[in-house]
Amino acid sequence: MSRSMTLSPQGEPVLGWGLGIVSALPIPGAVAWPGPDAATDITVIDGGVCAPTPWPAIYRRADPWLEFAPAGVGRFRIRRDTVVVERHPQAAPGLVSELLIATAIPALLWSRGLFMLHAAGLALMRHERCIAIAGPSGAGKSTLAHWFLQHGAQLVGDDTLAVETIADTALCRGLPGGVFLGSHDARRFEPLGDDQIATARATPLAAIVVLAPGASLAMRRLARIEAFAAVMRNRHRPRVPELLGLQQAMLDAASALCRTAPVYELQFDSNSHAPQEVAALICSTFDREMGRDDPISAER
């Protein structure tokens, strides 16, 4: 039986972004708590059905809460350890859960001092470290992540990584239990098998790879200023730190991340370059970064 799961009605703790979550709503991609002593870091409360009118602005600060109100979906009230969800009467349940993990909980994680990166995280087994594949929607993150998962890598997080820098190490956390596939209009969640799930609560980050369009296949390490700009472009839900008054903390976290993890730009043409070609370039560059002489694939 896969560790990937959605929450039971009893609200048993699950692991997501390295934290214990007790939720009245499903958390796609969370995994069973790894051990007997479960912690509760985040509580998600079902607040019932909200009134459809009047509808507030999409974001609003109302101390101690940050409110997120996507039209036709619901109202999410967010603070450091709690999310209260009030569903719109006509909202699809799956969309409520999707925005819970795409926006509401990431906003909570920003408030806890974590840097939220719009990237897929993949643990390459020979190094026991994570590479983060970043880029805008449609850049090819999902295609590359799927290739790596089919060739021995394990998932740290599908689309959103929480990054924390401690001393000289950047640590990544995400939702490792599955991936969302398909277009925005027809997205579906696909659970992963146990051998494809990174079970550690936090995985050291070896490198960030930022995808960019290009006629030729090429990868280069970015200088510090370029790296900082690339990391800032790939923040997840970038409005949230400003709303919470955390701009300086966000800048400090981005700077620390660039000091501890190399950032690369990877240019390729998805119509001309097969995923295995792109992945091979990532792996060979990654091996050099880790000081290995023998090229490897993602396979264990």
Backbone as numpy.savetxt, mean C-alpha at the origin, in Angstrom:
# Nx Ny Nz CAx CAy CAz Cx Cy Cz
-5.88 -23.98 3.71 -6.72 -22.78 3.71 -5.85 -21.53 3.71
-6.17 -20.56 2.89 -5.35 -19.35 2.78 -5.50 -18.49 4.02
-4.39 -17.81 4.38 -4.46 -16.85 5.46 -5.20 -15.59 5.02
-5.30 -15.36 3.69 -6.02 -14.19 3.22 -7.48 -14.31 3.59
-8.08 -13.21 4.07 -9.42 -13.34 4.59 -10.10 -11.98 4.65
-11.40 -12.01 4.81 -12.13 -10.83 5.24 -12.64 -11.11 6.64
-12.98 -10.07 7.35 -13.22 -10.21 8.78 -14.51 -10.96 9.07
-14.45 -11.76 10.12 -15.64 -12.47 10.57 -16.57 -11.50 11.29
-17.86 -11.82 11.40 -18.79 -10.92 12.09 -18.42 -10.68 13.56
-17.65 -11.59 14.16 -17.29 -11.45 15.57 -16.23 -10.38 15.80
-15.62 -9.88 14.73 -14.61 -8.85 14.89 -13.31 -9.37 15.43
-12.86 -10.55 14.97 -11.59 -11.08 15.41 -10.45 -10.26 14.81
-9.39 -10.02 15.57 -8.29 -9.19 15.05 -7.63 -9.80 13.82
-7.32 -8.95 12.88 -6.57 -9.34 11.70 -5.36 -8.41 11.60
-4.42 -8.78 10.73 -3.20 -8.02 10.55 -3.27 -7.26 9.23
-3.09 -5.96 9.29 -3.05 -5.11 8.10 -2.13 -3.94 8.35
-1.25 -3.68 7.39 -0.23 -2.63 7.54 0.58 -2.82 8.82
0.79 -4.07 9.21 1.58 -4.37 10.39 0.89 -4.12 11.71
-0.39 -3.80 11.69 -1.13 -3.44 12.90 -2.31 -4.38 13.09
-2.75 -4.51 14.34 -3.93 -5.29 14.64 -5.19 -4.49 14.40
-6.08 -5.02 13.57 -7.32 -4.33 13.21 -8.50 -5.18 13.64
-9.41 -4.58 14.39 -10.69 -5.20 14.70 -11.75 -4.40 13.97
-12.48 -5.05 13.08 -13.37 -4.31 12.19 -14.72 -4.99 12.06
-15.77 -4.17 12.03 -17.11 -4.66 11.75 -17.36 -4.79 10.26
-16.44 -4.30 9.43 -16.55 -4.40 7.98 -15.41 -5.25 7.44
-15.59 -5.86 6.27 -14.49 -6.64 5.68 -13.28 -5.75 5.38
-12.09 -6.32 5.55 -10.83 -5.66 5.22 -10.14 -6.52 4.16
-10.44 -6.32 2.88 -9.82 -7.14 1.84 -8.29 -7.00 1.88
-7.61 -8.14 1.92 -6.16 -8.13 1.94 -5.55 -8.29 3.31
-6.33 -8.09 4.38 -5.82 -8.38 5.72 -5.65 -9.88 5.88
-4.78 -10.29 6.81 -4.53 -11.71 7.03 -4.77 -12.04 8.50
-4.90 -13.31 8.78 -5.15 -13.74 10.15 -4.01 -13.32 11.06
-4.35 -12.95 12.28 -3.33 -12.52 13.22 -2.35 -13.67 13.47
-1.01 -13.42 13.32 -0.04 -14.51 13.39 0.39 -14.84 14.82
-0.48 -15.47 15.57 -0.10 -15.84 16.92 -1.26 -15.71 17.88
-1.07 -16.13 19.13 -2.17 -16.14 20.09 -2.46 -14.79 20.73
-1.46 -13.92 20.83 -1.62 -12.67 21.57 -1.94 -11.53 20.60
-3.21 -11.37 20.31 -3.63 -10.36 19.34 -3.67 -8.98 19.98
-3.19 -8.00 19.24 -3.26 -6.61 19.68 -4.36 -5.91 18.90
-4.89 -4.85 19.47 -5.88 -4.03 18.77 -5.32 -2.61 18.66
-4.82 -2.30 17.47 -4.29 -0.97 17.20 -5.33 -0.06 16.55
-6.22 -0.66 15.75 -7.22 0.08 14.99 -8.56 -0.60 15.15
-9.60 0.18 15.40 -10.96 -0.33 15.48 -11.80 0.33 14.40
-12.48 -0.48 13.61 -13.40 0.02 12.58 -14.82 -0.28 13.03
-15.63 0.76 13.19 -16.97 0.66 13.75 -18.01 0.88 12.65
-19.00 0.01 12.60 -20.12 0.19 11.67 -21.10 1.17 12.30
-21.18 2.39 11.75 -22.07 3.42 12.27 -23.46 3.38 11.67
-23.76 2.34 10.89 -25.10 2.23 10.30 -25.22 3.02 9.01
-26.46 3.37 8.69 -26.76 4.08 7.45 -26.90 5.57 7.75
-26.27 6.40 6.92 -26.33 7.84 7.13 -27.45 8.46 6.30
-27.83 9.65 6.67 -28.81 10.40 5.88 -28.18 10.83 4.56
-28.89 10.67 3.44 -28.29 11.00 2.14 -28.17 12.50 1.89
-28.87 13.32 2.63 -28.78 14.78 2.46 -28.81 15.43 3.84
-28.18 16.62 4.00 -27.24 17.24 3.04 -25.92 16.49 3.05
-25.22 16.54 1.92 -23.97 15.79 1.82 -22.80 16.75 2.04
-21.83 16.39 2.90 -20.72 17.30 3.19 -19.66 17.29 2.09
-18.65 18.16 2.26 -17.49 18.15 1.36 -16.76 16.82 1.51
-15.96 16.46 0.49 -15.33 15.14 0.51 -14.35 15.01 1.67
-13.65 16.08 2.04 -12.79 16.06 3.22 -13.18 17.22 4.12
-13.17 16.96 5.43 -13.45 18.03 6.39 -12.78 17.70 7.71
-12.13 18.70 8.29 -11.50 18.51 9.60 -12.49 18.94 10.68
-12.77 18.06 11.61 -13.67 18.35 12.73 -13.06 17.68 13.96
-12.13 18.38 14.61 -11.35 17.81 15.71 -12.23 17.06 16.71
-11.80 15.86 17.13 -10.53 15.19 16.81 -10.59 14.32 15.56
-11.61 14.53 14.73 -11.84 13.65 13.59 -11.43 14.33 12.28
-11.01 13.51 11.32 -10.97 13.88 9.92 -12.13 13.16 9.25
-12.96 13.88 8.52 -14.10 13.27 7.86 -13.85 13.14 6.37
-14.14 11.95 5.85 -14.01 11.64 4.42 -15.38 11.17 3.95
-15.93 11.87 2.94 -17.31 11.59 2.53 -17.41 11.48 1.01
-17.02 10.34 0.42 -17.19 10.14 -1.02 -18.68 10.05 -1.36
-19.10 10.82 -2.35 -20.52 10.90 -2.69 -21.08 9.53 -3.07
-22.25 9.22 -2.51 -22.93 7.99 -2.83 -22.35 6.75 -2.19
-21.30 6.90 -1.36 -20.66 5.73 -0.73 -20.87 5.74 0.78
-20.50 6.84 1.41 -20.67 6.90 2.85 -19.84 7.99 3.48
-19.88 8.04 4.79 -19.11 9.00 5.55 -18.18 8.23 6.49
-16.91 8.56 6.44 -15.90 7.92 7.27 -15.35 8.97 8.23
-15.45 8.71 9.52 -14.85 9.58 10.52 -13.60 8.89 11.05
-12.48 9.61 11.00 -11.17 8.99 11.17 -10.39 9.72 12.25
-9.79 8.96 13.14 -8.78 9.50 14.04 -7.69 8.44 14.21
-6.75 8.67 15.09 -5.52 7.89 15.17 -5.76 6.39 15.32
-6.79 5.99 16.03 -6.99 4.56 16.29 -8.37 4.05 15.93
-9.20 4.89 15.29 -10.60 4.52 15.06 -11.08 5.05 13.71
-11.89 4.24 13.04 -12.66 4.69 11.87 -14.12 4.31 12.12
-15.00 5.30 12.02 -16.44 5.06 12.11 -17.01 5.21 10.70
-17.70 4.17 10.24 -18.22 4.14 8.87 -19.74 4.22 8.90
-20.28 5.23 8.23 -21.73 5.35 8.02 -21.99 5.21 6.54
-22.73 4.18 6.16 -22.94 3.86 4.76 -24.08 4.68 4.14
-23.89 5.09 2.88 -24.97 5.69 2.12 -26.03 4.63 1.88
-27.32 4.99 1.90 -28.38 3.97 1.73 -28.26 3.15 0.45
-27.68 3.73 -0.60 -27.61 3.02 -1.87 -26.19 2.54 -2.20
-25.29 2.58 -1.26 -23.91 2.21 -1.52 -23.74 0.71 -1.66
-22.90 0.30 -2.59 -22.55 -1.12 -2.72 -21.59 -1.47 -1.59
-21.85 -2.56 -0.86 -20.98 -2.92 0.28 -19.51 -3.06 -0.11
-19.27 -3.64 -1.28 -17.88 -3.81 -1.70 -17.15 -2.50 -1.89
-17.86 -1.49 -2.39 -17.23 -0.18 -2.60 -16.92 0.49 -1.26
-17.77 0.29 -0.27 -17.50 0.85 1.06 -16.21 0.25 1.62
-16.05 -1.07 1.53 -14.83 -1.70 2.03 -13.61 -1.28 1.22
-13.80 -1.12 -0.09 -12.67 -0.72 -0.93 -12.16 0.67 -0.55
-13.08 1.62 -0.30 -12.64 2.95 0.10 -12.18 2.99 1.55
-12.64 2.06 2.36 -12.10 1.95 3.71 -10.61 1.67 3.67
-10.18 0.74 2.80 -8.76 0.40 2.75 -7.98 1.31 1.80
-8.67 1.97 0.86 -7.97 2.84 -0.09 -7.74 4.24 0.46
-8.62 4.71 1.34 -8.52 6.09 1.80 -8.63 6.24 3.31
-9.66 5.64 3.92 -9.92 5.91 5.34 -8.79 5.41 6.23
-8.41 4.14 6.11 -7.33 3.63 6.96 -5.99 4.25 6.58
-5.66 4.46 5.28 -4.43 5.21 4.98 -4.39 6.59 5.61
-5.54 7.28 5.68 -5.56 8.59 6.36 -5.23 8.41 7.84
-5.78 7.37 8.45 -5.45 7.08 9.85 -3.95 6.82 10.01
-3.36 6.09 9.06 -1.94 5.77 9.15 -1.07 7.02 8.99
-1.48 7.95 8.12 -0.80 9.25 8.05 -0.80 9.89 9.44
-1.94 9.84 10.13 -2.05 10.50 11.43 -1.16 9.84 12.48
-0.76 8.59 12.24 0.13 7.88 13.16 1.60 8.11 12.84
1.88 8.94 11.84 3.26 9.28 11.51 3.90 8.40 10.47
3.13 7.54 9.80 3.67 6.69 8.74 3.58 7.43 7.40
4.54 7.17 6.53 4.54 7.77 5.20 3.83 6.80 4.26
2.78 7.28 3.61 1.96 6.42 2.76 2.40 6.55 1.31
2.88 5.45 0.76 3.43 5.41 -0.59 2.46 4.67 -1.51
2.18 5.28 -2.67 1.31 4.66 -3.67 2.17 3.68 -4.48
2.26 2.46 -4.01 3.18 1.49 -4.62 2.76 0.08 -4.24
3.18 -0.87 -5.08 3.07 -2.29 -4.75 4.37 -2.72 -4.10
4.29 -3.50 -3.02 5.47 -3.98 -2.32 5.64 -5.47 -2.51
6.85 -5.89 -2.91 7.11 -7.29 -3.21 8.39 -7.72 -2.51
8.32 -8.80 -1.75 9.49 -9.35 -1.07 10.14 -10.39 -1.97
11.41 -10.16 -2.31 12.17 -11.10 -3.10 12.92 -12.02 -2.14
12.64 -13.30 -2.23 13.00 -14.21 -1.15 14.50 -14.35 -0.93
15.31 -14.26 -1.99 16.74 -14.46 -1.80 17.35 -13.36 -0.95
16.69 -12.19 -0.88 17.23 -11.07 -0.11 16.42 -10.79 1.15
15.20 -11.31 1.22 14.31 -11.07 2.34 14.09 -9.57 2.56
14.06 -8.86 1.48 13.76 -7.44 1.51 12.71 -7.13 0.46
12.19 -5.91 0.54 11.06 -5.51 -0.29 11.51 -4.50 -1.33
10.98 -4.62 -2.53 11.06 -3.53 -3.49 9.66 -2.92 -3.62
9.63 -1.61 -3.71 8.36 -0.90 -3.89 8.29 -0.44 -5.34
7.25 -0.86 -6.05 7.05 -0.46 -7.44 5.98 0.62 -7.46
6.40 1.86 -7.73 5.52 3.01 -7.66 5.23 3.55 -9.06
4.19 4.37 -9.13 3.84 4.99 -10.40 2.36 5.30 -10.44
1.95 6.16 -11.35 0.53 6.51 -11.44 -0.31 5.33 -11.90
-1.61 5.44 -11.72 -2.52 4.40 -12.19 -2.32 4.19 -13.68
-2.24 2.93 -14.09 -2.04 2.60 -15.49 -0.59 2.50 -15.91
0.35 2.73 -14.98 1.77 2.70 -15.34 2.30 1.28 -15.51
1.60 0.29 -14.98 2.04 -1.09 -15.10 2.42 -1.76 -13.80
2.10 -1.14 -12.65 2.43 -1.73 -11.35 1.81 -3.11 -11.18
0.53 -3.22 -11.49 -0.18 -4.48 -11.27 0.37 -5.59 -12.17
0.68 -5.25 -13.41 1.21 -6.25 -14.34 2.55 -6.79 -13.85
3.43 -5.88 -13.42 4.73 -6.32 -12.92 4.59 -7.10 -11.62
3.73 -6.61 -10.73 3.52 -7.31 -9.46 3.02 -8.73 -9.72
2.10 -8.88 -10.65 1.56 -10.21 -10.97 2.67 -11.12 -11.47
3.56 -10.60 -12.32 4.66 -11.42 -12.83 5.55 -11.88 -11.67
5.93 -10.96 -10.80 6.78 -11.33 -9.68 6.11 -12.37 -8.78
4.82 -12.20 -8.53 4.11 -13.15 -7.68 4.05 -14.54 -8.30
4.01 -14.59 -9.63 4.00 -15.88 -10.32 5.38 -16.52 -10.38
6.41 -15.78 -9.97 7.78 -16.29 -10.06 8.49 -16.22 -8.70
7.74 -16.46 -7.63 8.37 -16.70 -6.34 8.40 -15.55 -5.36
8.00 -14.36 -5.76 7.97 -13.25 -4.82 6.76 -13.38 -3.90
6.78 -12.62 -2.81 5.64 -12.58 -1.90 5.15 -11.13 -1.79
3.85 -10.99 -1.59 3.25 -9.67 -1.56 3.37 -9.06 -0.16
3.86 -7.82 -0.12 3.85 -7.01 1.10 2.62 -6.12 1.10
2.28 -5.56 -0.05 1.09 -4.72 -0.17 0.77 -4.50 -1.63
-0.50 -4.42 -1.95 -0.95 -4.35 -3.34 -0.81 -2.97 -3.95
-1.26 -1.94 -3.25 -1.34 -0.61 -3.86 -0.92 0.50 -2.91
-0.88 0.21 -1.63 -0.57 1.22 -0.62 0.39 0.64 0.40
1.54 1.29 0.57 2.52 0.86 1.54 2.67 1.92 2.62
2.69 1.49 3.86 3.02 2.38 4.98 4.49 2.19 5.28
5.25 3.29 5.22 6.70 3.22 5.37 7.12 3.99 6.62
7.98 3.36 7.40 8.52 3.99 8.60 10.03 3.82 8.59
10.77 4.91 8.78 12.23 4.84 8.82 12.69 4.82 10.27
13.41 3.77 10.62 13.95 3.61 11.97 15.46 3.44 11.83
16.22 4.38 12.42 17.68 4.40 12.28 18.02 4.45 10.79
18.70 3.44 10.28 19.10 3.44 8.87 18.30 2.47 8.02
17.11 2.09 8.49 16.30 1.11 7.77 14.89 1.63 7.55
14.43 1.54 6.31 13.02 1.85 6.00 12.25 0.54 6.03
11.16 0.52 6.78 10.32 -0.67 6.92 8.99 -0.47 6.22
8.55 -1.49 5.47 7.31 -1.43 4.70 6.26 -2.34 5.30
5.01 -1.86 5.26 3.87 -2.65 5.70 2.74 -2.43 4.72
1.90 -3.44 4.55 0.77 -3.29 3.64 -0.31 -4.31 3.95
-1.15 -4.54 2.96 -2.18 -5.59 3.03 -1.71 -6.72 2.11
-1.11 -7.78 2.68 -0.46 -8.78 1.84 -1.33 -9.92 1.36
-2.62 -9.92 1.73 -3.43 -11.10 1.50 -4.05 -11.24 0.13
-3.90 -10.25 -0.76 -4.51 -10.36 -2.07 -4.34 -9.10 -2.88
-4.81 -9.15 -4.11 -4.67 -8.02 -5.03 -6.02 -7.69 -5.66
-6.17 -6.42 -6.03 -7.33 -6.01 -6.80 -6.97 -6.06 -8.28
-7.82 -6.70 -9.07 -7.59 -6.86 -10.50 -8.72 -6.20 -11.28
-8.43 -5.86 -12.53 -9.45 -5.28 -13.39 -9.43 -3.77 -13.37
-10.25 -3.19 -14.26 -10.34 -1.74 -14.37 -11.12 -1.17 -13.19
-11.11 0.15 -13.07 -11.81 0.80 -11.97 -13.30 0.48 -11.97
-13.87 0.27 -13.16 -15.30 -0.01 -13.25 -15.64 -1.47 -12.97
-14.62 -2.34 -13.00 -14.89 -3.77 -12.81 -13.80 -4.41 -11.95
-13.45 -3.75 -10.85 -12.40 -4.27 -9.97 -12.92 -5.44 -9.14
-12.06 -6.39 -8.96 -12.40 -7.54 -8.11 -11.18 -7.89 -7.26
-11.46 -8.42 -6.09 -10.38 -8.79 -5.18 -10.03 -10.25 -5.36
-8.75 -10.54 -5.49 -8.28 -11.91 -5.70 -7.37 -12.31 -4.54
-7.82 -13.20 -3.63 -6.95 -13.64 -2.53 -5.74 -14.39 -3.06
-4.64 -14.34 -2.30 -3.43 -15.06 -2.66 -3.28 -16.30 -1.79
-2.49 -17.25 -2.28 -2.17 -18.43 -1.50 -1.12 -18.11 -0.44
-0.99 -19.00 0.53 -0.07 -18.77 1.64 1.35 -18.50 1.18
1.81 -19.20 0.12 3.19 -19.05 -0.31 3.43 -17.73 -1.03
2.39 -16.96 -1.30 2.54 -15.67 -1.96 2.36 -14.50 -1.01
2.21 -14.77 0.28 1.94 -13.74 1.27 3.16 -13.53 2.15
3.63 -12.29 2.24 4.70 -11.94 3.17 4.10 -11.83 4.57
4.55 -12.67 5.50 3.91 -12.76 6.80 4.51 -11.84 7.85
5.68 -11.26 7.58 6.31 -10.39 8.56 5.46 -9.14 8.79
5.46 -8.64 10.02 4.70 -7.43 10.31 5.31 -6.21 9.63
6.63 -6.25 9.37 7.30 -5.17 8.64 8.45 -5.78 7.87
8.65 -5.34 6.62 9.70 -5.87 5.76 10.66 -4.75 5.40
11.98 -4.94 5.56 12.94 -3.89 5.18 12.81 -3.55 3.70
12.88 -2.27 3.41 12.76 -1.78 2.03 14.14 -1.65 1.42
14.37 -2.34 0.31 15.66 -2.30 -0.36 15.73 -1.19 -1.40
14.62 -0.91 -2.09 14.65 0.09 -3.16 13.23 0.45 -3.55
13.10 1.65 -4.11 11.85 2.11 -4.71 12.08 2.24 -6.21
11.21 1.64 -7.00 11.30 1.71 -8.45 10.08 2.48 -8.95
10.32 3.62 -9.58 9.24 4.47 -10.08 9.10 4.24 -11.58
7.94 3.81 -12.01 7.69 3.51 -13.41 7.42 4.78 -14.19
7.96 4.82 -15.42 7.76 5.98 -16.30 7.73 5.49 -17.74
6.94 6.15 -18.61 6.92 5.74 -20.02 8.23 6.08 -20.71
8.61 5.21 -21.65 9.83 5.45 -22.42 9.91 4.50 -23.59
10.56 4.93 -24.67 10.66 4.10 -25.86 11.61 2.93 -25.65
12.66 3.13 -24.84 13.63 2.08 -24.59 13.54 1.63 -23.14
14.03 0.43 -22.89 14.03 -0.12 -21.54 15.29 0.35 -20.83
15.12 1.14 -19.78 16.28 1.70 -19.09 15.93 1.98 -17.64
16.93 1.84 -16.77 16.72 2.06 -15.35 17.92 2.83 -14.80
17.64 3.90 -14.07 18.74 4.69 -13.51 18.40 5.10 -12.08
19.45 5.19 -11.28 19.27 5.63 -9.90 19.16 7.16 -9.88
18.19 7.65 -9.15 17.95 9.09 -9.09 18.82 9.73 -8.02
19.32 10.92 -8.33 20.05 11.71 -7.35 19.09 12.15 -6.26
19.63 12.62 -5.14 18.82 12.88 -3.95 17.62 13.80 -4.23
17.84 14.92 -4.93 16.73 15.85 -5.17 15.69 15.21 -6.07
16.14 14.51 -7.13 15.20 13.81 -8.01 14.44 12.73 -7.25
15.16 12.01 -6.40 14.53 10.94 -5.62 13.46 11.50 -4.70
13.77 12.61 -4.04 12.80 13.24 -3.14 11.54 13.66 -3.92
11.75 14.26 -5.09 10.61 14.68 -5.90 9.77 13.48 -6.35
10.43 12.38 -6.70 9.71 11.19 -7.14 8.90 10.59 -6.00
9.48 10.53 -4.81 8.75 10.02 -3.65 7.55 10.89 -3.34
7.72 12.21 -3.40 6.62 13.12 -3.12 5.50 12.98 -4.16
5.86 12.74 -5.41 4.84 12.56 -6.45 4.03 11.30 -6.22
4.62 10.34 -5.54 3.97 9.04 -5.37 3.45 8.83 -3.95
3.15 9.93 -3.24 2.44 9.81 -1.97 1.03 9.29 -2.23
0.53 8.55 -1.28 -0.85 8.07 -1.36 -1.74 9.00 -0.54
-2.81 9.48 -1.15 -3.73 10.44 -0.53 -2.98 11.65 0.03
-2.33 12.42 -0.88 -1.44 13.50 -0.43 -2.14 14.66 0.25
-3.46 14.79 0.09 -4.15 15.90 0.75 -4.25 15.70 2.26
-4.18 14.47 2.70 -4.45 14.18 4.11 -3.44 14.83 5.05
-2.13 14.72 4.82 -1.20 15.36 5.77 -1.42 16.87 5.91
-1.77 17.53 4.81 -2.05 18.97 4.89 -3.27 19.23 5.77
-4.32 18.43 5.59 -5.52 18.61 6.39 -5.26 18.36 7.87
-4.31 17.49 8.16 -3.99 17.15 9.54 -2.89 18.03 10.13
-2.37 18.96 9.33 -1.29 19.81 9.81 0.03 19.09 9.95
0.26 18.09 9.10 1.45 17.26 9.20 2.42 17.47 8.03
2.37 18.66 7.40 3.22 18.89 6.23 4.70 18.70 6.54
5.18 19.30 7.64 6.60 19.20 7.95 6.99 17.77 8.30
6.15 17.08 9.04 6.44 15.68 9.36 6.49 14.83 8.10
5.62 15.12 7.12 5.62 14.39 5.86 6.91 14.64 5.10
7.36 15.91 5.04 8.59 16.24 4.34 9.79 15.57 5.01
9.81 15.57 6.33 10.90 14.92 7.06 10.91 13.42 6.78
9.73 12.80 6.75 9.66 11.37 6.49 10.12 11.03 5.08
9.75 11.86 4.10 10.18 11.62 2.73 11.70 11.76 2.60
12.26 12.76 3.29 13.70 12.95 3.25 14.43 11.77 3.89
13.93 11.29 5.02 14.54 10.13 5.67 14.46 8.89 4.80
13.34 8.72 4.11 13.17 7.57 3.22 14.20 7.60 2.10
14.44 8.78 1.52 15.40 8.90 0.42 16.84 8.70 0.89
17.11 8.94 2.16 18.45 8.70 2.69 18.72 7.22 2.92
17.67 6.45 3.16 17.86 5.05 3.55 17.58 4.05 2.44
16.82 4.43 1.43 16.47 3.51 0.34 16.75 4.18 -0.99
17.48 3.53 -1.90 17.70 4.12 -3.21 16.40 4.19 -4.01
16.29 5.21 -4.85 15.10 5.40 -5.69 15.55 5.35 -7.14
14.88 4.53 -7.93 15.21 4.36 -9.34 14.04 4.80 -10.21
14.36 5.29 -11.39 13.35 5.50 -12.43 13.52 4.39 -13.47
12.42 3.73 -13.77 12.42 2.64 -14.76 11.54 3.06 -15.92
12.17 3.24 -17.08 11.44 3.60 -18.29 11.24 2.37 -19.16
10.03 2.22 -19.67 9.76 1.12 -20.59 8.47 1.42 -21.35
8.27 0.65 -22.42 7.05 0.75 -23.22 6.28 -0.55 -23.03
5.12 -0.46 -22.41 4.36 -1.68 -22.10 3.93 -2.43 -23.35
3.89 -1.75 -24.50 3.52 -2.42 -25.75 4.70 -3.13 -26.39
5.92 -2.74 -26.01 7.12 -3.31 -26.63 7.90 -4.23 -25.72
7.82 -4.00 -24.42 8.65 -4.76 -23.48 7.78 -5.69 -22.64
8.11 -6.97 -22.71 7.36 -7.97 -21.95 7.67 -7.83 -20.46
6.72 -8.22 -19.60 6.96 -8.11 -18.15 8.25 -8.80 -17.70
8.58 -9.96 -18.32 9.78 -10.65 -17.88 11.04 -9.86 -18.20
11.04 -9.10 -19.30 12.19 -8.25 -19.60 12.36 -7.15 -18.55
11.25 -6.53 -18.22 11.28 -5.45 -17.23 11.68 -6.00 -15.87
11.12 -7.14 -15.51 11.44 -7.74 -14.21 12.90 -8.15 -14.14
13.45 -8.65 -15.25 14.87 -9.06 -15.26 15.77 -7.86 -14.99
15.43 -6.72 -15.56 16.23 -5.51 -15.33 16.14 -5.08 -13.86
14.93 -5.15 -13.30 14.78 -4.82 -11.88 15.62 -5.75 -11.02
15.54 -7.06 -11.29 16.27 -8.04 -10.48 17.77 -7.84 -10.57
18.30 -7.61 -11.77 19.74 -7.44 -11.91 20.22 -6.18 -11.21
19.42 -5.12 -11.29 19.78 -3.89 -10.59 19.70 -4.09 -9.09
18.68 -4.80 -8.66 18.48 -5.09 -7.24 19.64 -5.93 -6.70
20.10 -6.91 -7.48 21.23 -7.74 -7.05 22.48 -6.90 -6.85
22.74 -5.99 -7.79 23.90 -5.12 -7.63 23.79 -4.28 -6.37
22.58 -3.77 -6.10 22.37 -2.96 -4.90 22.66 -3.75 -3.63
22.34 -5.05 -3.66 22.55 -5.90 -2.49 23.94 -6.53 -2.46
24.75 -6.25 -3.49 26.12 -6.73 -3.48 26.31 -8.15 -3.91
25.36 -8.69 -4.71 25.49 -10.06 -5.21 26.16 -10.04 -6.57
26.95 -11.08 -6.85 27.60 -11.17 -8.15 26.80 -12.01 -9.13
25.97 -12.92 -8.62 25.24 -13.82 -9.51 23.81 -13.30 -9.70
23.43 -13.04 -10.95 22.06 -12.56 -11.18 21.04 -13.60 -10.72
19.90 -13.11 -10.26 18.83 -14.01 -9.82 17.52 -13.57 -10.43
16.56 -14.44 -10.39 15.19 -14.05 -10.65 14.51 -13.89 -9.31
13.22 -13.68 -9.34 12.48 -13.58 -8.08 12.34 -14.93 -7.41
12.59 -16.01 -8.12 12.32 -17.34 -7.59 13.26 -17.68 -6.45
12.67 -18.45 -5.49 13.47 -18.89 -4.35 14.37 -20.01 -4.74
